[in-house]
Amino acid sequence: MARVFLALGANVGDRRGNLLLALRWLAPQCRVVAVSSLYGSRAMVAEGAAAGPDFFNAACEVETDLAPEELLALLKQVEHAIGRRPAARWAPRPIDIDILLYDDIAIESADLIVPHTGIAERAFVLAPLAEIAGDVMHPVHRRTIGDIATDIDYVGLTYQSDAGWAASVLG
């Protein structure tokens, strides 16, 4: 079984409900082991574009037998089922699921980069990830996620709810 950490975000519709739905729909191919607290963040904006609605963000740890590319395909299916459609970069979306870490391996292909390139720069990714994976070593930076988390500015990130918000999906 691979130990995988995912980032989840939603800024359209029932944001909390969409995150819970995504976590539920990962089964039976992924067992949700841990879920972070829920955070709020402003949407990232493409140059010249208007800001979208604020996001709810979380991270989760899953165990899976899926290979990285198979997991990515599952995540895309879940996103589509919840209503995500192809759109411009940083467009509002009902769900966004990214593979942050997959065991301790690094992958760089046309479709998948692991560890996710935004881990160390994005508070809305790093804060929830550090909460559930603080002792995990980043396979490229060779520092723990908790150590990396001390280097980032958390201005604009808001705490929404403790990890109990997702207790119904823990397997």
PDB file of C-alpha atoms in Angstrom:
ATOM      1  CA  MET A   1       0.000   0.000   0.000  1.00  0.00           C
ATOM      2  CA  ALA A   2       1.269   3.437  -0.894  1.00  0.00           C
ATOM      3  CA  ARG A   3       1.060   6.304   1.588  1.00  0.00           C
ATOM      4  CA  VAL A   4      -0.270   9.325  -0.298  1.00  0.00           C
ATOM      5  CA  PHE A   5      -1.132  12.891   0.692  1.00  0.00           C
ATOM      6  CA  LEU A   6      -3.727  14.834  -1.285  1.00  0.00           C
ATOM      7  CA  ALA A   7      -4.756  18.494  -1.338  1.00  0.00           C
ATOM      8  CA  LEU A   8      -8.446  19.272  -1.681  1.00  0.00           C
ATOM      9  CA  GLY A   9     -10.007  22.606  -2.530  1.00  0.00           C
ATOM     10  CA  ALA A  10     -13.426  23.922  -3.534  1.00  0.00           C
ATOM     11  CA  ASN A  11     -14.731  27.417  -4.234  1.00  0.00           C
ATOM     12  CA  VAL A  12     -18.042  26.840  -6.032  1.00  0.00           C
ATOM     13  CA  GLY A  13     -21.298  25.511  -4.625  1.00  0.00           C
ATOM     14  CA  ASP A  14     -21.391  23.693  -1.294  1.00  0.00           C
ATOM     15  CA  ARG A  15     -17.642  23.880  -0.673  1.00  0.00           C
ATOM     16  CA  ARG A  16     -17.604  21.742   2.482  1.00  0.00           C
ATOM     17  CA  GLY A  17     -20.078  19.268   0.971  1.00  0.00           C
ATOM     18  CA  ASN A  18     -17.992  18.946  -2.192  1.00  0.00           C
ATOM     19  CA  LEU A  19     -14.861  18.195  -0.160  1.00  0.00           C
ATOM     20  CA  LEU A  20     -16.705  15.526   1.842  1.00  0.00           C
ATOM     21  CA  LEU A  21     -18.137  14.027  -1.330  1.00  0.00           C
ATOM     22  CA  ALA A  22     -14.668  13.829  -2.861  1.00  0.00           C
ATOM     23  CA  LEU A  23     -13.313  12.068   0.231  1.00  0.00           C
ATOM     24  CA  ARG A  24     -16.194   9.559   0.166  1.00  0.00           C
ATOM     25  CA  TRP A  25     -15.796   8.863  -3.546  1.00  0.00           C
ATOM     26  CA  LEU A  26     -12.122   7.980  -3.188  1.00  0.00           C
ATOM     27  CA  ALA A  27     -13.244   4.674  -1.666  1.00  0.00           C
ATOM     28  CA  PRO A  28     -13.015   1.774  -2.292  1.00  0.00           C
ATOM     29  CA  GLN A  29      -9.701   2.374  -4.093  1.00  0.00           C
ATOM     30  CA  CYS A  30      -8.288   4.618  -1.371  1.00  0.00           C
ATOM     31  CA  ARG A  31      -8.639   4.330   2.379  1.00  0.00           C
ATOM     32  CA  VAL A  32      -8.781   7.755   4.013  1.00  0.00           C
ATOM     33  CA  VAL A  33      -6.455   7.579   7.033  1.00  0.00           C
ATOM     34  CA  ALA A  34      -6.371  11.232   8.158  1.00  0.00           C
ATOM     35  CA  VAL A  35      -7.977  14.532   7.249  1.00  0.00           C
ATOM     36  CA  SER A  36      -6.726  17.965   8.260  1.00  0.00           C
ATOM     37  CA  SER A  37      -8.698  20.835   9.647  1.00  0.00           C
ATOM     38  CA  LEU A  38     -10.613  22.939   7.160  1.00  0.00           C
ATOM     39  CA  TYR A  39      -9.077  26.250   6.050  1.00  0.00           C
ATOM     40  CA  GLY A  40     -10.287  29.195   4.010  1.00  0.00           C
ATOM     41  CA  SER A  41      -8.194  31.029   1.439  1.00  0.00           C
ATOM     42  CA  ARG A  42      -8.546  33.559  -1.313  1.00  0.00           C
ATOM     43  CA  ALA A  43      -8.588  32.237  -4.859  1.00  0.00           C
ATOM     44  CA  MET A  44      -5.394  32.535  -6.859  1.00  0.00           C
ATOM     45  CA  VAL A  45      -5.855  34.944  -9.752  1.00  0.00           C
ATOM     46  CA  ALA A  46      -4.454  34.831 -13.264  1.00  0.00           C
ATOM     47  CA  GLU A  47      -2.922  38.092 -14.408  1.00  0.00           C
ATOM     48  CA  GLY A  48      -5.638  40.466 -15.603  1.00  0.00           C
ATOM     49  CA  ALA A  49      -8.490  38.301 -14.312  1.00  0.00           C
ATOM     50  CA  ALA A  50     -10.994  39.038 -11.561  1.00  0.00           C
ATOM     51  CA  ALA A  51     -10.702  37.127  -8.289  1.00  0.00           C
ATOM     52  CA  GLY A  52     -12.977  34.128  -7.881  1.00  0.00           C
ATOM     53  CA  PRO A  53     -14.847  33.076  -4.743  1.00  0.00           C
ATOM     54  CA  ASP A  54     -12.845  32.065  -1.674  1.00  0.00           C
ATOM     55  CA  PHE A  55     -11.765  28.436  -1.272  1.00  0.00           C
ATOM     56  CA  PHE A  56     -12.175  25.872   1.441  1.00  0.00           C
ATOM     57  CA  ASN A  57      -8.990  23.776   1.617  1.00  0.00           C
ATOM     58  CA  ALA A  58      -7.915  20.596   3.381  1.00  0.00           C
ATOM     59  CA  ALA A  59      -5.381  17.817   3.057  1.00  0.00           C
ATOM     60  CA  CYS A  60      -5.823  14.111   3.557  1.00  0.00           C
ATOM     61  CA  GLU A  61      -3.702  11.022   3.857  1.00  0.00           C
ATOM     62  CA  VAL A  62      -4.834   7.932   1.971  1.00  0.00           C
ATOM     63  CA  GLU A  63      -3.548   4.413   1.531  1.00  0.00           C
ATOM     64  CA  THR A  64      -3.931   2.885  -1.907  1.00  0.00           C
ATOM     65  CA  ASP A  65      -2.732   0.095  -4.163  1.00  0.00           C
ATOM     66  CA  LEU A  66      -3.128   2.382  -7.181  1.00  0.00           C
ATOM     67  CA  ALA A  67      -0.016   3.422  -9.083  1.00  0.00           C
ATOM     68  CA  PRO A  68       0.452   7.222  -9.260  1.00  0.00           C
ATOM     69  CA  GLU A  69      -0.992   7.499 -12.782  1.00  0.00           C
ATOM     70  CA  GLU A  70      -3.979   5.314 -11.831  1.00  0.00           C
ATOM     71  CA  LEU A  71      -4.586   7.481  -8.775  1.00  0.00           C
ATOM     72  CA  LEU A  72      -4.467  10.612 -10.914  1.00  0.00           C
ATOM     73  CA  ALA A  73      -7.089   9.078 -13.244  1.00  0.00           C
ATOM     74  CA  LEU A  74      -9.316   8.303 -10.234  1.00  0.00           C
ATOM     75  CA  LEU A  75      -8.968  11.867  -8.936  1.00  0.00           C
ATOM     76  CA  LYS A  76      -9.960  13.268 -12.351  1.00  0.00           C
ATOM     77  CA  GLN A  77     -13.023  10.968 -12.380  1.00  0.00           C
ATOM     78  CA  VAL A  78     -14.050  12.160  -8.912  1.00  0.00           C
ATOM     79  CA  GLU A  79     -13.559  15.806  -9.914  1.00  0.00           C
ATOM     80  CA  HIS A  80     -15.695  15.280 -13.024  1.00  0.00           C
ATOM     81  CA  ALA A  81     -18.426  13.495 -11.070  1.00  0.00           C
ATOM     82  CA  ILE A  82     -18.644  16.447  -8.668  1.00  0.00           C
ATOM     83  CA  GLY A  83     -18.953  18.883 -11.574  1.00  0.00           C
ATOM     84  CA  ARG A  84     -15.483  20.087 -12.496  1.00  0.00           C
ATOM     85  CA  ARG A  85     -15.076  20.758 -16.194  1.00  0.00           C
ATOM     86  CA  PRO A  86     -12.086  21.955 -18.215  1.00  0.00           C
ATOM     87  CA  ALA A  87     -11.586  25.687 -17.680  1.00  0.00           C
ATOM     88  CA  ALA A  88      -8.927  28.356 -17.610  1.00  0.00           C
ATOM     89  CA  ARG A  89      -6.165  28.035 -15.047  1.00  0.00           C
ATOM     90  CA  TRP A  90      -7.318  29.214 -11.615  1.00  0.00           C
ATOM     91  CA  ALA A  91     -10.963  29.367 -12.721  1.00  0.00           C
ATOM     92  CA  PRO A  92     -13.563  28.741  -9.994  1.00  0.00           C
ATOM     93  CA  ARG A  93     -14.207  25.026  -9.441  1.00  0.00           C
ATOM     94  CA  PRO A  94     -16.470  22.825  -7.338  1.00  0.00           C
ATOM     95  CA  ILE A  95     -13.517  20.552  -6.490  1.00  0.00           C
ATOM     96  CA  ASP A  96      -9.784  20.370  -7.028  1.00  0.00           C
ATOM     97  CA  ILE A  97      -7.771  17.350  -5.881  1.00  0.00           C
ATOM     98  CA  ASP A  98      -3.979  17.233  -6.230  1.00  0.00           C
ATOM     99  CA  ILE A  99      -1.452  14.553  -5.367  1.00  0.00           C
ATOM    100  CA  LEU A 100       1.020  16.255  -3.038  1.00  0.00           C
ATOM    101  CA  LEU A 101       3.215  13.324  -1.987  1.00  0.00           C
ATOM    102  CA  TYR A 102       3.238   9.680  -3.060  1.00  0.00           C
ATOM    103  CA  ASP A 103       5.347   7.597  -0.673  1.00  0.00           C
ATOM    104  CA  ASP A 104       8.841   9.088  -0.837  1.00  0.00           C
ATOM    105  CA  ILE A 105       9.175   9.125  -4.608  1.00  0.00           C
ATOM    106  CA  ALA A 106       9.577  11.934  -7.121  1.00  0.00           C
ATOM    107  CA  ILE A 107       7.734  11.735 -10.452  1.00  0.00           C
ATOM    108  CA  GLU A 108       8.002  14.083 -13.394  1.00  0.00           C
ATOM    109  CA  SER A 109       5.936  13.257 -16.458  1.00  0.00           C
ATOM    110  CA  ALA A 110       3.798  15.210 -18.900  1.00  0.00           C
ATOM    111  CA  ASP A 111       0.697  14.541 -16.771  1.00  0.00           C
ATOM    112  CA  LEU A 112       1.997  14.324 -13.230  1.00  0.00           C
ATOM    113  CA  ILE A 113       4.598  16.000 -11.040  1.00  0.00           C
ATOM    114  CA  VAL A 114       5.084  14.617  -7.526  1.00  0.00           C
ATOM    115  CA  PRO A 115       5.826  16.067  -5.082  1.00  0.00           C
ATOM    116  CA  HIS A 116       3.440  18.815  -6.124  1.00  0.00           C
ATOM    117  CA  THR A 117       5.397  21.932  -7.054  1.00  0.00           C
ATOM    118  CA  GLY A 118       3.217  24.252  -4.945  1.00  0.00           C
ATOM    119  CA  ILE A 119       3.717  22.607  -1.556  1.00  0.00           C
ATOM    120  CA  ALA A 120       6.425  24.937  -0.250  1.00  0.00           C
ATOM    121  CA  GLU A 121       4.904  28.192  -1.587  1.00  0.00           C
ATOM    122  CA  ARG A 122       1.176  27.883  -0.895  1.00  0.00           C
ATOM    123  CA  ALA A 123      -0.095  28.360   2.639  1.00  0.00           C
ATOM    124  CA  PHE A 124      -3.454  26.824   1.727  1.00  0.00           C
ATOM    125  CA  VAL A 125      -1.608  23.599   0.837  1.00  0.00           C
ATOM    126  CA  LEU A 126       1.175  23.632   3.413  1.00  0.00           C
ATOM    127  CA  ALA A 127      -0.856  24.434   6.557  1.00  0.00           C
ATOM    128  CA  PRO A 128      -3.280  21.513   6.236  1.00  0.00           C
ATOM    129  CA  LEU A 129      -0.517  19.181   5.027  1.00  0.00           C
ATOM    130  CA  ALA A 130       1.772  20.051   7.938  1.00  0.00           C
ATOM    131  CA  GLU A 131      -1.069  19.292  10.317  1.00  0.00           C
ATOM    132  CA  ILE A 132      -1.263  15.643   9.199  1.00  0.00           C
ATOM    133  CA  ALA A 133       2.244  15.078   7.782  1.00  0.00           C
ATOM    134  CA  GLY A 134       4.548  17.317   9.789  1.00  0.00           C
ATOM    135  CA  ASP A 135       7.116  14.558  10.248  1.00  0.00           C
ATOM    136  CA  VAL A 136       7.076  13.408   6.604  1.00  0.00           C
ATOM    137  CA  MET A 137      10.218  14.117   4.613  1.00  0.00           C
ATOM    138  CA  HIS A 138       9.785  16.050   1.362  1.00  0.00           C
ATOM    139  CA  PRO A 139      11.581  13.827  -1.168  1.00  0.00           C
ATOM    140  CA  VAL A 140      13.105  16.729  -3.119  1.00  0.00           C
ATOM    141  CA  HIS A 141      13.779  19.419  -0.480  1.00  0.00           C
ATOM    142  CA  ARG A 142      14.977  16.775   2.016  1.00  0.00           C
ATOM    143  CA  ARG A 143      13.277  18.632   4.884  1.00  0.00           C
ATOM    144  CA  THR A 144      10.209  17.629   6.851  1.00  0.00           C
ATOM    145  CA  ILE A 145       6.890  19.178   5.910  1.00  0.00           C
ATOM    146  CA  GLY A 146       6.739  20.651   9.427  1.00  0.00           C
ATOM    147  CA  ASP A 147      10.113  22.319   8.934  1.00  0.00           C
ATOM    148  CA  ILE A 148       9.084  23.712   5.538  1.00  0.00           C
ATOM    149  CA  ALA A 149       5.897  25.026   7.173  1.00  0.00           C
ATOM    150  CA  THR A 150       7.937  27.351   9.395  1.00  0.00           C
ATOM    151  CA  ASP A 151       9.162  29.262   6.304  1.00  0.00           C
ATOM    152  CA  ILE A 152       5.830  30.403   4.844  1.00  0.00           C
ATOM    153  CA  ASP A 153       3.589  33.435   5.344  1.00  0.00           C
ATOM    154  CA  TYR A 154       0.088  32.430   6.446  1.00  0.00           C
ATOM    155  CA  VAL A 155      -1.533  35.851   5.937  1.00  0.00           C
ATOM    156  CA  GLY A 156      -4.931  35.407   4.302  1.00  0.00           C
ATOM    157  CA  LEU A 157      -5.378  31.815   5.458  1.00  0.00           C
ATOM    158  CA  THR A 158      -8.304  31.365   7.845  1.00  0.00           C
ATOM    159  CA  TYR A 159      -9.098  28.463  10.130  1.00  0.00           C
ATOM    160  CA  GLN A 160     -12.635  27.195   9.461  1.00  0.00           C
ATOM    161  CA  SER A 161     -13.078  23.972  11.433  1.00  0.00           C
ATOM    162  CA  ASP A 162     -11.083  21.288  13.220  1.00  0.00           C
ATOM    163  CA  ALA A 163     -10.435  17.882  11.657  1.00  0.00           C
ATOM    164  CA  GLY A 164     -13.760  16.620  13.039  1.00  0.00           C
ATOM    165  CA  TRP A 165     -15.503  18.199  10.018  1.00  0.00           C
ATOM    166  CA  ALA A 166     -14.622  15.044   8.055  1.00  0.00           C
ATOM    167  CA  ALA A 167     -14.945  12.375  10.750  1.00  0.00           C
ATOM    168  CA  SER A 168     -17.618  10.527   8.743  1.00  0.00           C
ATOM    169  CA  VAL A 169     -15.147   9.621   5.968  1.00  0.00           C
ATOM    170  CA  LEU A 170     -12.284   8.220   8.002  1.00  0.00           C
ATOM    171  CA  GLY A 171     -11.821   4.546   7.247  1.00  0.00           C
TER     172      GLY A 171
END
